């Protein structure tokens, strides 16, 4: 590590999300006071018949503002054909380009060519429209290895650039560059082995890239979901960060460390509001550490005045939004937009306990965008509107 890299590392004030923070959330309805999402009374209708949709996000500009297109925002979404077991969708996921309009959703097909991704499937990321109004910078997760006999959990953070055209109400992205691997886990800060036993919720992470330009320095960074290297705990989730300069990308110490508390701090993203930076992530009740306090499946976050911290837990605990107590699995993978609307997908709707077989899971799984929720942000406090 160079002297300049060491100086940057010294400046980062990693936030430790502790068992005490989670324990302070409490249980049941009290844990969700002011943070409960509205109940989804019935599963929303699929926007693409025969296709499951889960993580999805709009195309934004470098400041994180949703780009306005005639007819509504352009959206990138993880999709898969409806399968008997919805958990199997992760092994065949592909990204589609869509549009969310007042009169419904439009599908423009797969975002990337079949042969571009070096992995066996595509996982979540973020999509930036550059100042020229044509160039897309697409940061995404490549999972697995092309041609593998069974899906592995190798995860790579990739950046590719393409050209967006939008005419006559139709969108198309093409002329993609060869994907560039942004950074790789070093087994010093971030764990390199991703398998974690292979069960849902147990695999390790190096995924979900989120680009952000430091509003103070103007330097580009990328955040990502990762796992702490060298941990003695099976629950070692962190939110990592890397910085880009003339020499390339450099891994930095994590912004948030949940070692011993939680295995997955998924889809980290930052919203700028009233001169502050709000860093959000999603996690599920089932990935909190055994034997420790367990928070609800929900959206969590911290706030700071500068990208490198110090970060403070929102609402004193980190909990921002939770599924209602009577429907603890109804939605997941929340994304807070610049207007403080919150997107997610409808997961297991109308059930209070996990289904006990594949058929029941399939019947409850909606696999489509959930109703939009709204937040208010006031310093270190948040609330769900309505």
mmCIF file of N, CA and C in Angstrom, residues 179-250:
data_model
loop_
_atom_site.group_PDB
_atom_site.id
_atom_site.type_symbol
_atom_site.label_atom_id
_atom_site.label_comp_id
_atom_site.label_asym_id
_atom_site.label_seq_id
_atom_site.Cartn_x
_atom_site.Cartn_y
_atom_site.Cartn_z
ATOM 1 N N UNK A 179 -16.424 -6.137 -21.248
ATOM 2 C CA UNK A 179 -16.530 -5.806 -19.823
ATOM 3 C C UNK A 179 -15.163 -5.695 -19.153
ATOM 4 N N UNK A 180 -15.024 -4.652 -18.344
ATOM 5 C CA UNK A 180 -13.812 -4.414 -17.550
ATOM 6 C C UNK A 180 -14.086 -4.852 -16.122
ATOM 7 N N UNK A 181 -13.221 -5.671 -15.547
ATOM 8 C CA UNK A 181 -13.363 -6.050 -14.148
ATOM 9 C C UNK A 181 -12.845 -4.910 -13.282
ATOM 10 N N UNK A 182 -13.719 -4.364 -12.453
ATOM 11 C CA UNK A 182 -13.380 -3.154 -11.703
ATOM 12 C C UNK A 182 -12.325 -3.451 -10.649
ATOM 13 N N UNK A 183 -12.647 -4.319 -9.721
ATOM 14 C CA UNK A 183 -11.722 -4.735 -8.674
ATOM 15 C C UNK A 183 -11.990 -6.206 -8.369
ATOM 16 N N UNK A 184 -11.036 -6.862 -7.722
ATOM 17 C CA UNK A 184 -11.208 -8.254 -7.313
ATOM 18 C C UNK A 184 -10.979 -8.338 -5.810
ATOM 19 N N UNK A 185 -11.646 -9.266 -5.128
ATOM 20 C CA UNK A 185 -11.438 -9.398 -3.682
ATOM 21 C C UNK A 185 -9.999 -9.810 -3.393
ATOM 22 N N UNK A 186 -9.430 -9.222 -2.348
ATOM 23 C CA UNK A 186 -8.011 -9.400 -2.068
ATOM 24 C C UNK A 186 -7.707 -10.380 -0.954
ATOM 25 N N UNK A 187 -8.723 -10.895 -0.282
ATOM 26 C CA UNK A 187 -8.564 -11.785 0.864
ATOM 27 C C UNK A 187 -7.828 -11.117 2.020
ATOM 28 N N UNK A 188 -7.697 -9.797 1.962
ATOM 29 C CA UNK A 188 -7.155 -9.018 3.076
ATOM 30 C C UNK A 188 -8.283 -8.196 3.689
ATOM 31 N N UNK A 189 -8.952 -7.411 2.835
ATOM 32 C CA UNK A 189 -10.138 -6.673 3.260
ATOM 33 C C UNK A 189 -11.413 -7.457 2.963
ATOM 34 N N UNK A 190 -11.446 -8.108 1.778
ATOM 35 C CA UNK A 190 -12.675 -8.725 1.283
ATOM 36 C C UNK A 190 -12.420 -10.180 0.907
ATOM 37 N N UNK A 191 -13.318 -11.044 1.381
ATOM 38 C CA UNK A 191 -13.165 -12.487 1.204
ATOM 39 C C UNK A 191 -13.265 -12.878 -0.261
ATOM 40 N N UNK A 192 -12.364 -13.775 -0.671
ATOM 41 C CA UNK A 192 -12.321 -14.201 -2.071
ATOM 42 C C UNK A 192 -13.233 -15.405 -2.324
ATOM 43 N N UNK A 193 -13.345 -16.339 -1.391
ATOM 44 C CA UNK A 193 -14.169 -17.542 -1.557
ATOM 45 C C UNK A 193 -15.633 -17.161 -1.407
ATOM 46 N N UNK A 194 -16.426 -17.421 -2.434
ATOM 47 C CA UNK A 194 -17.829 -16.996 -2.435
ATOM 48 C C UNK A 194 -18.815 -18.105 -2.085
ATOM 49 N N UNK A 195 -18.377 -19.347 -2.004
ATOM 50 C CA UNK A 195 -19.334 -20.454 -1.929
ATOM 51 C C UNK A 195 -20.154 -20.413 -0.647
ATOM 52 N N UNK A 196 -19.510 -20.337 0.512
ATOM 53 C CA UNK A 196 -20.234 -20.246 1.769
ATOM 54 C C UNK A 196 -21.215 -21.376 2.007
ATOM 55 N N UNK A 197 -20.970 -22.518 1.421
ATOM 56 C CA UNK A 197 -21.880 -23.657 1.586
ATOM 57 C C UNK A 197 -22.909 -23.780 0.485
ATOM 58 N N UNK A 198 -23.141 -22.693 -0.269
ATOM 59 C CA UNK A 198 -24.009 -22.759 -1.429
ATOM 60 C C UNK A 198 -25.483 -22.571 -1.176
ATOM 61 N N UNK A 199 -25.925 -22.549 0.087
ATOM 62 C CA UNK A 199 -27.343 -22.375 0.370
ATOM 63 C C UNK A 199 -27.738 -20.917 0.217
ATOM 64 N N UNK A 200 -29.022 -20.691 -0.132
ATOM 65 C CA UNK A 200 -29.526 -19.327 -0.246
ATOM 66 C C UNK A 200 -29.347 -18.623 1.100
ATOM 67 N N UNK A 201 -28.742 -17.451 1.075
ATOM 68 C CA UNK A 201 -28.499 -16.697 2.295
ATOM 69 C C UNK A 201 -27.180 -17.009 2.967
ATOM 70 N N UNK A 202 -26.492 -18.076 2.508
ATOM 71 C CA UNK A 202 -25.219 -18.461 3.124
ATOM 72 C C UNK A 202 -24.030 -18.152 2.241
ATOM 73 N N UNK A 203 -24.256 -17.949 0.939
ATOM 74 C CA UNK A 203 -23.122 -17.657 0.064
ATOM 75 C C UNK A 203 -22.503 -16.317 0.454
ATOM 76 N N UNK A 204 -21.240 -16.149 0.081
ATOM 77 C CA UNK A 204 -20.533 -14.913 0.365
ATOM 78 C C UNK A 204 -20.692 -13.953 -0.810
ATOM 79 N N UNK A 205 -20.229 -12.730 -0.635
ATOM 80 C CA UNK A 205 -20.617 -11.679 -1.577
ATOM 81 C C UNK A 205 -19.429 -10.909 -2.124
ATOM 82 N N UNK A 206 -19.528 -10.602 -3.385
ATOM 83 C CA UNK A 206 -18.721 -9.566 -4.038
ATOM 84 C C UNK A 206 -19.542 -9.134 -5.239
ATOM 85 N N UNK A 207 -20.576 -8.315 -4.973
ATOM 86 C CA UNK A 207 -21.594 -8.049 -5.993
ATOM 87 C C UNK A 207 -22.267 -6.690 -5.750
ATOM 88 N N UNK A 208 -23.234 -6.378 -6.607
ATOM 89 C CA UNK A 208 -24.092 -5.197 -6.476
ATOM 90 C C UNK A 208 -23.316 -3.882 -6.565
ATOM 91 N N UNK A 209 -22.536 -3.655 -7.624
ATOM 92 C CA UNK A 209 -21.773 -2.400 -7.702
ATOM 93 C C UNK A 209 -22.676 -1.181 -7.823
ATOM 94 N N UNK A 210 -22.332 -0.132 -7.064
ATOM 95 C CA UNK A 210 -23.063 1.130 -7.092
ATOM 96 C C UNK A 210 -22.051 2.263 -7.242
ATOM 97 N N UNK A 211 -21.999 2.925 -8.414
ATOM 98 C CA UNK A 211 -21.037 4.014 -8.611
ATOM 99 C C UNK A 211 -21.516 5.294 -7.939
ATOM 100 N N UNK A 212 -20.581 6.041 -7.366
ATOM 101 C CA UNK A 212 -20.892 7.333 -6.761
ATOM 102 C C UNK A 212 -19.681 8.235 -6.888
ATOM 103 N N UNK A 213 -19.939 9.477 -7.270
ATOM 104 C CA UNK A 213 -18.897 10.498 -7.312
ATOM 105 C C UNK A 213 -18.924 11.234 -5.981
ATOM 106 N N UNK A 214 -17.787 11.255 -5.294
ATOM 107 C CA UNK A 214 -17.694 11.957 -4.014
ATOM 108 C C UNK A 214 -18.035 13.426 -4.251
ATOM 109 N N UNK A 215 -19.102 13.937 -3.624
ATOM 110 C CA UNK A 215 -19.495 15.326 -3.894
ATOM 111 C C UNK A 215 -18.472 16.352 -3.419
ATOM 112 N N UNK A 216 -17.561 15.961 -2.545
ATOM 113 C CA UNK A 216 -16.530 16.885 -2.051
ATOM 114 C C UNK A 216 -15.319 16.900 -2.963
ATOM 115 N N UNK A 217 -14.827 15.716 -3.337
ATOM 116 C CA UNK A 217 -13.583 15.623 -4.108
ATOM 117 C C UNK A 217 -13.793 15.461 -5.608
ATOM 118 N N UNK A 218 -15.005 15.043 -6.023
ATOM 119 C CA UNK A 218 -15.250 14.784 -7.430
ATOM 120 C C UNK A 218 -14.659 13.473 -7.917
ATOM 121 N N UNK A 219 -14.157 12.633 -7.006
ATOM 122 C CA UNK A 219 -13.528 11.363 -7.367
ATOM 123 C C UNK A 219 -14.582 10.261 -7.433
ATOM 124 N N UNK A 220 -14.499 9.433 -8.467
ATOM 125 C CA UNK A 220 -15.444 8.336 -8.623
ATOM 126 C C UNK A 220 -15.100 7.181 -7.690
ATOM 127 N N UNK A 221 -16.115 6.616 -7.080
ATOM 128 C CA UNK A 221 -15.997 5.423 -6.248
ATOM 129 C C UNK A 221 -17.057 4.428 -6.681
ATOM 130 N N UNK A 222 -16.914 3.209 -6.223
ATOM 131 C CA UNK A 222 -17.970 2.218 -6.390
ATOM 132 C C UNK A 222 -18.154 1.502 -5.053
ATOM 133 N N UNK A 223 -19.405 1.370 -4.627
ATOM 134 C CA UNK A 223 -19.752 0.596 -3.454
ATOM 135 C C UNK A 223 -20.184 -0.802 -3.894
ATOM 136 N N UNK A 224 -20.100 -1.766 -2.972
ATOM 137 C CA UNK A 224 -20.501 -3.119 -3.326
ATOM 138 C C UNK A 224 -20.787 -3.914 -2.052
ATOM 139 N N UNK A 225 -21.568 -4.967 -2.216
ATOM 140 C CA UNK A 225 -21.831 -5.931 -1.162
ATOM 141 C C UNK A 225 -20.663 -6.906 -1.105
ATOM 142 N N UNK A 226 -20.132 -7.151 0.105
ATOM 143 C CA UNK A 226 -18.967 -8.017 0.219
ATOM 144 C C UNK A 226 -18.989 -8.757 1.542
ATOM 145 N N UNK A 227 -17.952 -9.571 1.753
ATOM 146 C CA UNK A 227 -17.782 -10.339 2.985
ATOM 147 C C UNK A 227 -16.397 -10.041 3.549
ATOM 148 N N UNK A 228 -16.327 -9.881 4.853
ATOM 149 C CA UNK A 228 -15.077 -9.514 5.506
ATOM 150 C C UNK A 228 -14.090 -10.672 5.461
ATOM 151 N N UNK A 229 -12.880 -10.393 5.021
ATOM 152 C CA UNK A 229 -11.834 -11.417 4.981
ATOM 153 C C UNK A 229 -11.326 -11.699 6.389
ATOM 154 N N UNK A 230 -10.965 -12.967 6.625
ATOM 155 C CA UNK A 230 -10.347 -13.334 7.887
ATOM 156 C C UNK A 230 -11.286 -13.385 9.065
ATOM 157 N N UNK A 231 -12.579 -13.346 8.836
ATOM 158 C CA UNK A 231 -13.532 -13.346 9.937
ATOM 159 C C UNK A 231 -13.647 -14.730 10.569
ATOM 160 N N UNK A 232 -13.861 -14.745 11.866
ATOM 161 C CA UNK A 232 -14.135 -15.995 12.566
ATOM 162 C C UNK A 232 -15.618 -16.330 12.561
ATOM 163 N N UNK A 233 -16.445 -15.445 12.016
ATOM 164 C CA UNK A 233 -17.892 -15.624 12.024
ATOM 165 C C UNK A 233 -18.392 -16.041 10.649
ATOM 166 N N UNK A 234 -19.438 -16.850 10.640
ATOM 167 C CA UNK A 234 -20.100 -17.186 9.372
ATOM 168 C C UNK A 234 -20.959 -16.042 8.874
ATOM 169 N N UNK A 235 -21.163 -15.031 9.706
ATOM 170 C CA UNK A 235 -21.973 -13.867 9.347
ATOM 171 C C UNK A 235 -21.031 -12.662 9.296
ATOM 172 N N UNK A 236 -20.506 -12.389 8.125
ATOM 173 C CA UNK A 236 -19.420 -11.415 8.000
ATOM 174 C C UNK A 236 -19.666 -10.409 6.873
ATOM 175 N N UNK A 237 -20.911 -9.942 6.761
ATOM 176 C CA UNK A 237 -21.259 -9.008 5.699
ATOM 177 C C UNK A 237 -20.681 -7.622 5.915
ATOM 178 N N UNK A 238 -20.251 -7.005 4.824
ATOM 179 C CA UNK A 238 -19.765 -5.623 4.844
ATOM 180 C C UNK A 238 -20.250 -4.917 3.582
ATOM 181 N N UNK A 239 -20.200 -3.585 3.619
ATOM 182 C CA UNK A 239 -20.368 -2.771 2.407
ATOM 183 C C UNK A 239 -18.996 -2.229 2.049
ATOM 184 N N UNK A 240 -18.470 -2.705 0.930
ATOM 185 C CA UNK A 240 -17.132 -2.320 0.497
ATOM 186 C C UNK A 240 -17.146 -1.082 -0.366
ATOM 187 N N UNK A 241 -15.936 -0.561 -0.595
ATOM 188 C CA UNK A 241 -15.780 0.630 -1.431
ATOM 189 C C UNK A 241 -14.441 0.554 -2.148
ATOM 190 N N UNK A 242 -14.407 1.057 -3.375
ATOM 191 C CA UNK A 242 -13.178 1.195 -4.144
ATOM 192 C C UNK A 242 -13.159 2.577 -4.771
ATOM 193 N N UNK A 243 -11.950 3.100 -4.968
ATOM 194 C CA UNK A 243 -11.766 4.447 -5.527
ATOM 195 C C UNK A 243 -11.088 4.335 -6.886
ATOM 196 N N UNK A 244 -11.519 5.206 -7.806
ATOM 197 C CA UNK A 244 -10.908 5.228 -9.131
ATOM 198 C C UNK A 244 -10.040 6.474 -9.280
ATOM 199 N N UNK A 245 -8.830 6.281 -9.806
ATOM 200 C CA UNK A 245 -7.968 7.410 -10.138
ATOM 201 C C UNK A 245 -7.253 7.092 -11.440
ATOM 202 N N UNK A 246 -6.233 7.875 -11.775
ATOM 203 C CA UNK A 246 -5.565 7.710 -13.066
ATOM 204 C C UNK A 246 -4.929 6.336 -13.215
ATOM 205 N N UNK A 247 -4.558 5.720 -12.105
ATOM 206 C CA UNK A 247 -3.894 4.419 -12.157
ATOM 207 C C UNK A 247 -4.878 3.260 -12.176
ATOM 208 N N UNK A 248 -6.160 3.540 -11.976
ATOM 209 C CA UNK A 248 -7.159 2.478 -11.954
ATOM 210 C C UNK A 248 -7.944 2.483 -10.656
ATOM 211 N N UNK A 249 -8.420 1.302 -10.262
ATOM 212 C CA UNK A 249 -9.265 1.162 -9.087
ATOM 213 C C UNK A 249 -8.455 0.636 -7.908
ATOM 214 N N UNK A 250 -8.753 1.137 -6.718
ATOM 215 C CA UNK A 250 -8.088 0.710 -5.485
ATOM 216 C C UNK A 250 -9.130 0.327 -4.448
#
